Structures are given as C-alpha cells and as structure tokens.
Amino acid sequence: MKTTKICCIGAGYVGGPTMAVIAQKCPNIKVTVVDINESRINAWNDADLNKLPVFEPGLDSIVKEARGRNLFFSTDVDTAIDEADMIFISVNTPTKTYGKGKGMAADLKYIELCARQIAKVAKENKIVVEKSTLPVRTASAIKNILDHTGNGVKFQILSNPEFLAEGTAVQDLLKPDRVLIGGDTSEEGEQAIKALVDIYANWVPKDKILTTNVWSSELSKLTANAFLAQRVSSINAMSVICEKTGADIKEVSKAIGMDSRIGPKFLKASVGFGGSCFQKDILNLVYIAKSYGLNEVADYWEQVILMNDHQKNRFSDNIVRTLYNTVSGKKIAFLGWAFKKDTNDTRESAAIKVADNLLNEQAHVAVYDPKVKEEQIYADMDYLNSRHSVENRALLKVNSDPYEVCKDAHAIAVLTEWDEFNTYDWQNIYENMQKPAFVFDGRGLLNHKELEEIGFIYYKIGRGTKV
Ligand SMILES: NC(=O)C1=CN([C@@H]2O[C@H](COP(=O)(O)OP(=O)(O)OC[C@H]3O[C@@H](n4cnc5c(N)ncnc54)[C@H](O)[C@@H]3O)[C@@H](O)[C@H]2O)C=CC1
Ligand SMILES: O=C(O)[C@H]1O[C@H](OP(=O)(O)OP(=O)(O)OC[C@H]2O[C@@H](n3ccc(=O)[nH]c3=O)[C@H](O)[C@@H]2O)[C@H](O)[C@@H](O)[C@@H]1O
C-alpha cells in the first residue's frame, strides 16, 4: 500500500515540525496539516518565516522548501481527512481540569473529537496514526468510535509517539534515536505498520525503526518521559544536598555521568523542569497506576513531580531569604521565561511559578526573554488565577532590552539557559544595579568567577557555599 496523501490534525509544536520534515523528505507525498485554530494556520502560511507559530532552529528553511510544493496548512479539516490515506492525530492532550481525574488524567476530548470527525468524513479505508501522547489503551477507544460511528469503512490504528524535544526538534526529527510504531498483529495491522515504516525509511535507517504492539508503543512514550523527568528530579534532589555540604552539582554530574551505565545526558541541575509534557505525562502515569490499584507505583512516580515543585519553590524562597527576608517593592530581573532555551514555548515553565511566588511577596518582577512575547507572559500569569490580571500587569513588566530589565534591580534570576546571557556586559549590568547586587542562577549558566570578581553575590543551583 503506497501512501500518497497524509493529513495531520493539529498544527502545534509536534504536528507542524513533524509534518514539515515528512514533506521535505517525501516530496511525492502530499502532506496537509489542519487545525481549527485559524490564526495558527495563518501564521504557518505567513510569507514572513519569522512569524511561524513555532520557533525551532532550522524549521524555517524546511518550511520554505516544502510549503506550497507538497506541504500545506489549512483549516479545512474535512477535505484533508477525506483525501488522505493516512491521518495523524497530533492534537493536544492536556491534564484534565475538571471532573473525574481532574489534575491527573489526560484530557482526551480533543482526541475523541478527531476520531468522530474522521469517522464522519471517511468514505474509504484509512490508517489513523496516534502521534499525540496518549494513555495506554487509548487506541482501543479510538477504534471503537471509528468502527461504531463510521460509514462502514475499515480503519487501522497505529501508535507512533513523538520523541522530539523542543529547541532541537528539527535535528531530532532528521536523526531520531528511534522511530516507534505500534500496531495490530493482524495481517491488515502489519500492512498498516509497513506503510508507515516505508515513509520513515525515506530518511531513517531501518534498524532505528522499531515496531511493537500498540500497547507497548503507547506505554513506551509515557515511560520515556517519566525516566527523563526522573533524571532531572534526581539530579535536582542532589543539588539540594550539594548546597548544604559544599559539593558542586556540576562536578557530581560529570563524575556520575562518566559511568557508561548512567551516561552524561539529562544530568543538568535546574530551577525545575518545565514543558508541556513531563508533568502532564507523569501525572497521567500516576493516574493509570492508581486506576489499576497500584498505589506504590503511583507514589513512586508522583515523587518526581513533588521534587520538581520543591525545586521551583526553594529557588524563590532562597531569593526572598537572601534579600533579607523581604522582596516587597524590590525589583527582581528575570532573564528568560521559556521552559528551556531555543524555544518560544512557555508551558509549565519554572519561571511562571517562581514569578508567582515572588509576586505573592509583593516583589516587582521585570522579564526579558529573547523569543517569548509579552502577551504570552501575561497570559501565563493570568492562567494561574493567583491575582487580578490588572495586578499582574502592575507588578510584572516585560521589556525587550535585557539591560533595561536589569537596571536598578536588587537581584537577577536566570530562569532559562539562553546562550546570549553569557555574552552580556556584566560589568555594565552590575554598575546599574542596586547594591549588594545578587544573581540567582537557576541554570548554572553564568561564569561565577567573572561575576564574583565584578562584585556580584552569585548563587548557583547546586553549588555549595561551604568550603
Ligand atoms: N510539544 C512537544 O514537544 C511534544 C508533544 N507531544 C505530544 O503531542 C501532542 C501535541 O502536542 P503539541 O503539538 O505540543 O500541542 P499544541 O497545543 O502545540 O498543538 C495542538 C494543536 O491541535 C489543535 N487541535 C485541537 N483539537 C483539534 C481538532 N479537533 N481539530 C483540529 N485541530 C485541533 C489545537 O488547535 C492546537 O493547535 C500532545 O499529546 C503532546 O503530549 C509529544 C512529543 C513532543
Ligand atoms: O513528550 C514531549 O513533549 C517531549 O518531552 C521532552 O522534551 P521537551 O520537554 O521539549 O524538552 P527537554 O529537553 O526534555 O526539557 C524538559 C525540561 O527539563 C529541563 N532539563 C532537561 C535536562 C536536564 O538535564 N535538566 C533540566 O532541567 C529543561 O530545561 C526543560 O525545562 C523529551 O525530552 C522529549 O523526548 C519528548 O518528546
């Protein structure tokens, strides 16, 4: 079975980059990415590639090459579904904010809507690919809806979770560690798996394309994120001990990471992990474990989240304590708002919680981020519902000039590891700050020797002060 037309429902951080790469690598396949969010689709179609809704290094040139050739962005969901042989579902699956499983389970309403829409529109057999991250056994729910509400056509459901990380999405897609495809073990299932394998095989070596049953594939995605997040929480837990004992987390990370069984990646202590997925996926895993009565398993994974919350809170607590137990009316400059460098995504960014804690203490927060827009920062604060939006705008200011943000500040907090922060004229920044001038480096990014020589009082996550 040769795929000639692909439809992807959901033009977000996953749907957009993933489909752009498929279109670039498979010029004979027409790829249409659809979304109900019209402004997002308009942004994907914008002639100015700086206005793409997702900032990812290298993405603009791929979109430039494929868009209009075999890559299309549209709000016409029905036509794209109707035309396609293969439909990727790449919509958001956030944590539920209501009802049963509130605050834990994944909200599958967008997935269900997609399934119903596919069932309504499809007049020919189709392969439906779960690209979104889903609780294990979701494929059976999708199949149920498709088989019972459709026009009698046959559907094959595949699970093809996405492992890209934001900021490195293009590289991750071009050279994935593996591509995982889960499908039915029936003959039709195997044919569907082969159709998807054939697409990836255009650029991914065959030995990196792994096929499994659907449930293993769905569960592997949650497991991968849980393991990655667990490493961050584990190193962050050690960073607390480092600060108490005089050890330095950078040295500890290096020392343990050289053990080939542990490996060097994902051992950077930080102000806490953010991003749209780690927290949501672990909460989902905890919920699944609880729903099977596996309370010890649930508690084990929940601790990863609790440690992450602690890391964010202790960062802001440390700022307050160090600034003589009061930050009321004091200006705190934030360098960075995105949840990591090289992305404009702010979902679950540690900066949001740290800012909220400081505003509760009546601090004045000034924010600079090279890629995040002012309205996004206010939307993030308002979403917390901690105070009136007027107050958020009065207490928190956003500026596109980092030197203005730092001017007259009592302290600087580094929340995102943007490379450019290391290129600043720190002497100049120091001279324009209140004294003593404090830096709280939540990413262990800056050169502490240089800063201390200038006169800053420098605090870095995981660096003990006892000698
Ligand atoms: N952001 C990331 O780095 C990664 C995300 N994932 C998973 O991929 C999925 C998507 O994540 P993102 O792309 O970050 O989400 P996103 O929120 O950026 O994009 C989802 C898009 O789906 C659209 N949508 C929702 N319902 C729709 C419908 N019925 N019809 C048409 N469009 C609809 C929304 O308007 C939105 O633009 C999630 O399950 C996430 O867990 C997986 C790997 C990486
Ligand atoms: O399912 C998803 O959404 C994706 O989630 C993560 O990707 P992402 O959240 O984009 O970015 P990461 O690089 O994993 O960083 C997540 C958070 O952990 C933090 N982090 C990461 C690594 C580290 O050593 N220390 C650390 O604090 C980052 O700063 C960031 O806040 C996974 O790395 C991807 O494989 C996965 O596809």
Coordinates of C-alpha atoms and ligand atoms in Angstrom, one line a residue:
M1 CA 0.0 0.0 0.0
K2 CA 1.6 3.3 -1.1
T3 CA 0.8 6.4 0.8
T4 CA 0.2 9.4 -1.4
K5 CA -1.7 11.8 0.8
I6 CA -1.2 12.5 4.5
C7 CA -3.4 14.6 6.7
C8 CA -2.2 15.7 10.2
I9 CA -4.8 17.1 12.6
G10 CA -3.1 19.6 14.9
A11 CA -0.6 22.2 13.7
G12 CA 1.2 22.7 17.0
Y13 CA 4.7 22.1 18.3
V14 CA 4.5 18.4 17.1
G15 CA 2.2 18.5 14.1
G16 CA 4.0 21.4 12.4
P17 CA 7.7 20.4 12.6
T18 CA 6.9 16.6 12.2
M19 CA 4.9 17.1 9.0
A20 CA 7.4 19.7 7.6
V21 CA 10.1 17.1 7.9
I22 CA 8.0 14.3 6.4
A23 CA 7.1 16.6 3.5
Q24 CA 10.7 17.6 3.0
K25 CA 11.9 14.0 2.9
C26 CA 9.0 12.6 0.9
P27 CA 8.3 15.0 -2.0
N28 CA 5.9 12.6 -3.6
I29 CA 3.5 12.6 -0.7
K30 CA 1.1 15.5 -0.3
V31 CA 1.0 16.5 3.4
T32 CA -1.8 18.7 4.7
V33 CA -1.7 19.9 8.3
V34 CA -5.0 21.1 9.6
D35 CA -6.1 22.9 12.7
I36 CA -9.2 24.6 14.0
N37 CA -7.1 27.5 15.2
E38 CA -7.3 29.8 12.2
S39 CA -4.6 32.3 13.4
R40 CA -2.2 29.4 13.9
I41 CA -2.8 28.2 10.4
N42 CA -2.4 31.8 9.1
A43 CA 0.9 32.0 10.9
W44 CA 2.1 28.7 9.3
N45 CA 1.2 30.2 5.9
D46 CA 2.8 33.6 6.6
A47 CA 5.2 34.7 3.9
D48 CA 7.5 36.0 6.7
L49 CA 9.1 32.9 8.1
N50 CA 9.9 34.7 11.3
K51 CA 6.2 34.6 12.0
L52 CA 5.8 30.8 12.1
P53 CA 3.9 29.9 15.2
V54 CA 6.7 27.6 16.4
F55 CA 10.2 28.8 16.8
E56 CA 12.7 26.0 16.2
P57 CA 16.2 26.3 14.9
G58 CA 16.2 25.2 11.2
L59 CA 12.5 24.9 10.8
D60 CA 12.1 28.0 8.7
S61 CA 14.2 26.6 5.9
I62 CA 12.4 23.3 5.8
V63 CA 9.0 25.0 5.7
K64 CA 10.4 27.3 2.9
E65 CA 11.5 24.3 0.9
A66 CA 8.3 22.2 1.2
R67 CA 5.5 24.7 1.7
G68 CA 3.3 25.1 -1.4
R69 CA 5.1 22.1 -3.0
N70 CA 3.8 19.2 -1.0
L71 CA 3.2 20.8 2.4
F72 CA 0.0 22.7 3.1
F73 CA -1.5 24.2 6.1
S74 CA -5.3 24.6 6.2
T75 CA -8.4 25.0 8.3
D76 CA -10.4 22.7 6.0
V77 CA -10.2 19.6 8.2
D78 CA -12.9 17.6 6.4
T79 CA -11.3 17.9 2.9
A80 CA -7.9 16.9 4.2
I81 CA -9.4 13.9 6.1
D82 CA -11.4 12.8 3.0
E83 CA -8.4 13.0 0.7
A84 CA -5.8 11.3 2.9
D85 CA -4.8 7.6 3.0
M86 CA -3.1 8.2 6.4
I87 CA -4.3 10.6 9.1
F88 CA -2.0 11.6 12.0
I89 CA -3.7 12.8 15.2
S90 CA -1.4 15.4 16.7
V91 CA -3.8 17.4 18.9
N92 CA -3.1 18.4 22.5
T93 CA -3.8 16.0 25.4
P94 CA -3.5 18.3 28.4
T95 CA -4.1 17.3 32.0
K96 CA -7.9 17.3 32.8
T97 CA -9.0 20.4 34.6
Y98 CA -12.5 19.1 35.6
G99 CA -14.4 16.1 36.7
K100 CA -13.0 12.6 37.3
G101 CA -9.2 12.5 37.1
K102 CA -9.0 16.3 37.4
G103 CA -5.4 17.4 37.8
M104 CA -4.1 13.9 36.9
A105 CA -5.6 12.2 33.9
A106 CA -5.1 13.2 30.3
D107 CA -8.0 15.1 28.8
L108 CA -8.9 13.1 25.7
K109 CA -11.8 15.2 24.5
Y110 CA -9.8 16.6 21.5
I111 CA -8.7 13.1 20.5
E112 CA -12.3 11.9 20.7
L113 CA -13.5 14.8 18.6
C114 CA -10.9 13.9 15.9
A115 CA -11.9 10.3 15.9
R116 CA -15.6 11.3 15.5
Q117 CA -14.7 13.7 12.7
I118 CA -12.7 11.1 10.8
A119 CA -15.5 8.6 11.2
K120 CA -18.0 11.1 9.9
V121 CA -16.0 12.1 6.9
A122 CA -14.1 9.0 5.7
K123 CA -15.5 7.2 2.7
E124 CA -12.5 4.9 2.1
N125 CA -10.3 2.8 4.3
K126 CA -7.7 4.8 6.2
I127 CA -4.8 4.4 8.6
V128 CA -5.1 6.5 11.7
V129 CA -1.9 7.3 13.5
E130 CA -1.8 8.4 17.1
K131 CA 1.0 10.9 17.2
S132 CA -0.2 12.6 20.4
T133 CA 0.9 11.2 23.7
L134 CA -1.9 9.0 25.0
P135 CA -2.7 6.8 28.0
V136 CA -2.0 3.2 27.3
R137 CA -5.0 1.5 25.7
T138 CA -6.4 4.7 24.0
A139 CA -6.1 3.0 20.6
S140 CA -9.0 0.7 21.6
A141 CA -11.2 3.7 22.4
I142 CA -10.4 5.3 19.1
K143 CA -11.1 2.1 17.2
N144 CA -14.4 1.7 19.0
I145 CA -15.5 5.2 18.0
L146 CA -14.3 4.8 14.4
D147 CA -15.9 1.3 14.0
H148 CA -19.3 2.3 15.5
T149 CA -19.8 5.8 14.1
G150 CA -18.2 5.5 10.7
N151 CA -19.5 4.9 7.3
G152 CA -18.6 1.2 7.3
V153 CA -15.1 1.8 6.1
K154 CA -12.1 0.0 7.7
F155 CA -9.6 1.8 9.9
Q156 CA -6.2 0.6 11.1
I157 CA -4.9 2.4 14.3
L158 CA -1.2 2.8 14.7
S159 CA 0.6 4.3 17.7
N160 CA 3.6 6.4 16.6
P161 CA 4.6 8.5 19.6
E162 CA 6.9 11.5 19.0
F163 CA 10.1 11.8 20.9
L164 CA 11.4 15.2 19.7
A165 CA 12.4 17.8 22.2
E166 CA 11.7 21.4 21.7
G167 CA 14.6 23.6 20.7
T168 CA 16.2 20.6 18.9
A169 CA 13.0 19.4 17.1
V170 CA 14.4 19.6 13.6
Q171 CA 17.6 17.6 14.5
D172 CA 15.6 15.1 16.5
L173 CA 13.3 14.6 13.6
L174 CA 16.1 14.3 11.0
K175 CA 18.2 12.0 13.1
P176 CA 15.9 10.3 15.6
D177 CA 17.4 7.8 18.1
R178 CA 14.5 5.6 17.1
V179 CA 11.1 5.8 15.5
L180 CA 8.5 3.7 17.3
I181 CA 5.5 2.2 15.6
G182 CA 2.9 0.1 17.4
G183 CA 0.2 -1.7 15.5
D184 CA -2.2 -4.6 15.4
T185 CA -0.7 -8.0 14.9
S186 CA -3.3 -9.0 12.2
E187 CA -2.3 -9.1 8.5
E188 CA -4.1 -5.7 8.0
G189 CA -2.3 -4.3 11.0
E190 CA 1.1 -5.4 9.6
Q191 CA 0.3 -3.8 6.3
A192 CA -0.5 -0.6 8.0
I193 CA 2.7 -0.7 10.0
K194 CA 4.6 -1.3 6.8
A195 CA 3.0 1.7 5.2
L196 CA 4.2 3.9 8.0
V197 CA 7.7 2.3 8.1
D198 CA 8.0 3.0 4.4
I199 CA 7.5 6.7 5.0
Y200 CA 10.2 7.0 7.7
A201 CA 12.5 4.7 5.7
N202 CA 13.0 7.6 3.3
W203 CA 15.5 9.1 5.7
V204 CA 15.7 7.0 8.9
P205 CA 17.9 3.8 8.9
K206 CA 15.7 0.7 9.1
D207 CA 17.4 -0.5 12.3
K208 CA 16.2 2.6 14.1
I209 CA 12.6 1.9 13.2
L210 CA 11.1 -0.2 15.9
T211 CA 7.8 -2.0 15.6
T212 CA 5.8 -3.2 18.6
N213 CA 2.3 -4.0 19.6
V214 CA 0.1 -0.9 20.2
W215 CA 0.1 -1.0 24.0
S216 CA 3.9 -1.3 24.3
S217 CA 4.2 1.7 22.0
E218 CA 1.7 3.9 23.9
L219 CA 3.2 2.9 27.2
S220 CA 6.8 3.4 26.0
K221 CA 6.2 7.1 25.3
L222 CA 4.9 7.7 28.9
T223 CA 7.8 5.6 30.2
A224 CA 10.4 7.6 28.3
N225 CA 9.2 10.9 29.6
A226 CA 8.9 9.6 33.1
F227 CA 12.5 8.3 33.0
L228 CA 13.8 11.6 31.6
A229 CA 12.0 13.7 34.1
Q230 CA 13.1 11.4 36.9
R231 CA 16.7 12.0 36.0
V232 CA 16.1 15.8 36.3
S233 CA 14.4 15.4 39.6
S234 CA 17.1 13.0 40.8
I235 CA 19.9 15.5 40.0
N236 CA 17.9 18.3 41.4
A237 CA 17.5 16.4 44.6
M238 CA 21.2 16.0 44.8
S239 CA 21.7 19.7 44.1
V240 CA 20.0 20.5 47.4
I241 CA 22.5 18.2 49.2
C242 CA 25.3 19.9 47.3
E243 CA 24.3 23.3 48.5
K244 CA 24.3 22.1 52.1
T245 CA 27.6 20.3 52.0
G246 CA 29.9 22.2 49.8
A247 CA 29.8 19.8 46.9
D248 CA 29.2 21.2 43.4
I249 CA 26.4 19.5 41.3
K250 CA 28.3 20.2 38.0
E251 CA 31.2 18.1 39.3
V252 CA 28.9 15.4 40.7
S253 CA 27.0 15.2 37.4
K254 CA 30.3 14.9 35.5
A255 CA 31.6 12.3 37.9
I256 CA 28.5 10.1 37.7
G257 CA 27.8 10.7 34.0
M258 CA 31.1 9.2 33.0
D259 CA 29.8 5.9 34.3
S260 CA 28.6 4.4 31.0
R261 CA 25.7 2.8 32.8
I262 CA 24.5 6.2 33.8
G263 CA 25.5 8.3 30.8
P264 CA 26.1 12.1 30.7
K265 CA 22.8 13.4 29.4
F266 CA 19.9 14.9 31.3
L267 CA 22.0 15.5 34.4
K268 CA 21.8 19.3 34.5
A269 CA 20.5 20.6 37.7
S270 CA 18.0 23.4 37.2
V271 CA 15.3 25.5 38.7
G272 CA 13.0 22.7 37.8
F273 CA 11.8 21.1 34.6
G274 CA 9.0 22.6 32.6
G275 CA 7.5 22.0 29.2
S276 CA 4.1 20.8 28.2
C277 CA 4.7 17.1 28.7
F278 CA 6.8 15.9 31.6
Q279 CA 4.4 16.9 34.3
K280 CA 1.3 16.0 32.3
D281 CA 2.6 12.6 31.3
I282 CA 3.8 11.6 34.7
L283 CA 0.5 12.7 36.3
N284 CA -1.1 10.6 33.7
L285 CA 1.1 7.6 34.5
V286 CA 0.3 8.1 38.2
Y287 CA -3.4 8.2 37.4
I288 CA -3.1 5.0 35.3
A289 CA -1.2 3.2 38.1
K290 CA -3.9 4.3 40.6
S291 CA -6.7 3.2 38.4
Y292 CA -5.2 -0.3 38.4
G293 CA -4.8 -0.1 42.3
L294 CA -1.0 0.1 42.0
N295 CA -0.6 2.7 44.7
E296 CA 3.1 2.1 45.4
V297 CA 3.9 2.5 41.7
A298 CA 1.8 5.7 41.7
D299 CA 3.6 7.1 44.7
Y300 CA 7.0 6.3 43.3
W301 CA 6.4 8.4 40.1
E302 CA 4.5 11.2 41.9
Q303 CA 7.6 11.9 43.8
V304 CA 9.3 13.1 40.6
I305 CA 6.7 15.9 40.4
L306 CA 6.8 16.7 44.1
M307 CA 10.6 17.1 43.9
N308 CA 10.2 19.4 40.9
D309 CA 7.7 21.6 42.7
H310 CA 10.1 21.8 45.6
Q311 CA 12.9 22.8 43.3
K312 CA 10.9 25.8 42.0
N313 CA 9.7 26.9 45.4
R314 CA 13.0 26.7 47.1
F315 CA 14.5 28.8 44.3
S316 CA 12.1 31.7 45.1
D317 CA 12.4 31.1 48.8
N318 CA 16.1 31.4 48.6
I319 CA 15.7 34.8 46.8
V320 CA 13.4 36.1 49.5
R321 CA 15.6 34.8 52.3
T322 CA 18.8 36.1 50.8
L323 CA 17.3 39.6 50.2
Y324 CA 17.0 40.0 53.9
N325 CA 13.6 38.2 54.1
T326 CA 11.7 40.8 52.1
V327 CA 11.4 41.5 48.5
S328 CA 8.4 43.7 48.9
G329 CA 8.8 46.6 46.4
K330 CA 12.2 45.3 45.2
K331 CA 12.9 44.8 41.6
I332 CA 13.8 41.3 40.6
A333 CA 15.0 40.9 37.0
F334 CA 14.2 37.7 35.2
L335 CA 16.5 36.6 32.4
G336 CA 14.4 34.0 30.5
W337 CA 10.8 32.9 30.6
A338 CA 10.7 29.9 28.1
F339 CA 10.9 26.5 29.7
K340 CA 14.3 25.9 28.0
K341 CA 16.5 27.6 25.5
D342 CA 15.8 27.8 21.8
T343 CA 12.0 27.6 22.0
N344 CA 9.3 30.2 22.4
D345 CA 7.2 27.7 24.4
T346 CA 6.5 28.6 28.0
R347 CA 4.1 25.9 29.0
E348 CA 4.8 24.8 32.6
S349 CA 8.0 26.9 32.6
A350 CA 9.6 27.2 36.1
A351 CA 9.7 30.9 35.6
I352 CA 5.9 31.1 35.9
K353 CA 5.9 29.6 39.4
V354 CA 8.9 31.5 40.6
A355 CA 7.3 34.8 39.4
D356 CA 4.1 33.9 41.1
N357 CA 5.8 33.2 44.4
L358 CA 7.7 36.5 44.2
L359 CA 4.6 38.5 43.3
N360 CA 2.9 37.0 46.4
E361 CA 5.8 38.6 48.3
Q362 CA 5.0 41.9 46.5
A363 CA 8.2 41.9 44.5
H364 CA 8.4 43.8 41.3
V365 CA 9.4 41.4 38.5
A366 CA 10.9 42.6 35.2
V367 CA 11.2 40.0 32.5
Y368 CA 13.3 39.6 29.4
D369 CA 13.2 36.6 27.1
P370 CA 14.6 36.7 23.5
K371 CA 11.7 34.7 22.0
V372 CA 8.7 34.9 24.2
K373 CA 6.1 37.7 23.6
E374 CA 4.8 40.0 26.2
E375 CA 1.2 38.9 25.8
Q376 CA 2.3 35.2 26.4
I377 CA 3.9 36.1 29.7
Y378 CA 0.8 37.9 30.9
A379 CA -1.4 35.0 29.7
D380 CA 0.8 32.6 31.7
M381 CA 0.4 34.7 34.8
D382 CA -3.3 35.2 34.4
Y383 CA -3.8 31.5 33.8
L384 CA -2.7 30.8 37.4
N385 CA -5.6 32.9 38.7
S386 CA -3.5 33.9 41.7
R387 CA -4.5 37.6 41.5
H388 CA -6.3 40.0 39.2
S389 CA -4.8 40.5 35.8
V390 CA -4.5 44.2 36.5
E391 CA -2.2 43.4 39.4
N392 CA -0.1 41.1 37.3
R393 CA 0.4 43.9 34.9
A394 CA 1.2 46.4 37.7
L395 CA 3.7 44.1 39.4
L396 CA 5.3 42.4 36.4
K397 CA 6.8 44.2 33.5
V398 CA 8.2 42.9 30.3
N399 CA 11.0 44.6 28.3
S400 CA 12.8 43.7 25.1
D401 CA 16.1 45.1 26.4
P402 CA 17.9 42.9 29.0
Y403 CA 19.9 45.9 30.2
E404 CA 16.7 47.9 31.0
V405 CA 15.3 44.8 32.8
C406 CA 18.4 44.6 35.0
K407 CA 18.6 48.3 35.6
D408 CA 18.0 49.2 39.3
A409 CA 17.3 45.6 40.1
H410 CA 18.2 44.2 43.5
A411 CA 18.6 40.8 42.0
I412 CA 18.8 38.9 38.7
A413 CA 17.3 35.5 38.4
V414 CA 18.3 33.3 35.4
L415 CA 15.4 31.1 34.6
T416 CA 16.3 29.9 31.0
E417 CA 19.7 28.9 29.7
W418 CA 19.7 31.1 26.7
D419 CA 23.3 31.3 25.3
E420 CA 23.2 35.1 24.8
F421 CA 23.1 35.7 28.6
N422 CA 26.8 34.7 28.7
T423 CA 27.7 37.4 26.1
Y424 CA 26.3 40.3 28.1
D425 CA 28.4 43.2 29.5
W426 CA 28.1 42.1 33.2
Q427 CA 30.2 45.0 34.4
N428 CA 27.8 47.4 32.9
I429 CA 24.8 45.5 34.4
Y430 CA 26.5 45.5 37.8
E431 CA 27.1 49.2 37.8
N432 CA 23.4 49.9 37.1
M433 CA 22.0 47.7 39.8
Q434 CA 21.2 48.2 43.4
K435 CA 23.9 47.1 45.8
P436 CA 24.6 44.5 47.0
A437 CA 23.8 43.1 43.6
F438 CA 22.7 39.5 43.6
V439 CA 22.5 36.9 40.8
F440 CA 20.5 33.7 41.3
D441 CA 21.4 31.4 38.5
G442 CA 18.7 28.7 38.2
R443 CA 20.6 27.1 35.3
G444 CA 24.2 27.1 36.4
L445 CA 24.8 29.1 33.2
L446 CA 27.0 32.1 34.0
N447 CA 30.7 32.3 34.8
H448 CA 30.7 32.6 38.5
K449 CA 34.4 33.7 38.7
E450 CA 33.8 36.6 36.4
L451 CA 30.7 37.7 38.2
E452 CA 32.2 37.4 41.7
E453 CA 35.2 39.4 40.5
I454 CA 32.9 42.2 39.3
G455 CA 31.3 42.3 42.7
F456 CA 28.1 40.3 42.4
I457 CA 26.9 38.0 45.1
Y458 CA 26.4 34.9 43.0
Y459 CA 24.1 32.0 43.9
K460 CA 24.0 28.9 41.6
I461 CA 21.7 26.0 41.9
G462 CA 23.7 23.1 43.3
R463 CA 26.8 25.0 44.2
G464 CA 27.7 24.6 47.9
T465 CA 29.0 27.7 49.7
K466 CA 30.7 25.7 52.5
V467 CA 34.4 25.0 51.7
Ligands
LIG1 N1 5.4 19.7 22.5 C1 6.3 18.7 22.4 O1 7.5 18.9 22.4 C2 5.8 17.3 22.3 C3 4.4 17.0 22.4 N2 4.0 15.7 22.3 C4 2.6 15.3 22.3 O2 2.0 15.8 21.1 C5 0.7 16.2 21.3 C6 0.5 17.6 20.7 O3 1.4 18.5 21.4 P1 1.7 19.9 20.9 O4 2.0 19.9 19.5 O5 2.8 20.5 21.8 O6 0.3 20.7 21.2 P2 -0.2 22.1 20.7 O7 -1.1 22.6 21.7 O8 1.0 22.9 20.3 O9 -0.9 21.8 19.3 C7 -2.1 21.1 19.3 C8 -3.0 21.7 18.2 O10 -4.1 20.8 18.0 C9 -5.2 21.7 17.6 N3 -6.5 21.0 17.8 C10 -7.1 20.5 18.9 N4 -8.2 19.9 18.6 C11 -8.4 19.9 17.3 C12 -9.4 19.4 16.4 N5 -10.4 18.8 16.9 N6 -9.2 19.6 15.1 C13 -8.2 20.3 14.6 N7 -7.2 20.8 15.4 C14 -7.3 20.6 16.7 C15 -5.1 22.9 18.5 O11 -5.8 24.0 18.0 C16 -3.5 23.1 18.5 O12 -3.1 24.0 17.6 C17 0.4 16.1 22.8 O13 -0.2 14.9 23.0 C18 1.8 16.1 23.4 O14 1.8 15.4 24.6 C19 4.9 14.7 22.0 C20 6.2 14.9 21.9 C21 6.8 16.2 22.0
LIG2 O1 6.9 14.5 25.1 C1 7.5 15.5 25.0 O2 6.9 16.6 25.0 C2 9.0 15.7 24.9 O3 9.4 16.0 26.3 C3 10.8 16.2 26.4 O4 11.2 17.3 25.6 P1 11.0 18.8 26.0 O5 10.0 18.9 27.1 O6 10.7 19.6 24.7 O7 12.4 19.3 26.4 P2 13.6 18.6 27.3 O8 14.9 18.9 26.7 O9 13.2 17.3 27.7 O10 13.5 19.5 28.6 C4 12.4 19.4 29.5 C5 12.7 20.3 30.8 O11 13.7 19.6 31.6 C6 14.7 20.6 31.8 N1 16.0 19.8 31.9 C7 16.4 19.0 31.0 C8 17.6 18.3 31.0 C9 18.4 18.5 32.2 O12 19.5 17.9 32.3 N2 18.0 19.3 33.1 C10 16.8 20.0 33.0 O13 16.5 20.8 34.0 C11 14.7 21.5 30.7 O14 15.3 22.8 31.0 C12 13.2 21.7 30.5 O15 12.7 22.6 31.3 C13 11.5 15.0 26.0 O16 12.9 15.3 26.1 C14 11.2 14.6 24.5 O17 11.8 13.4 24.2 C15 9.6 14.4 24.5 O18 9.3 14.1 23.1

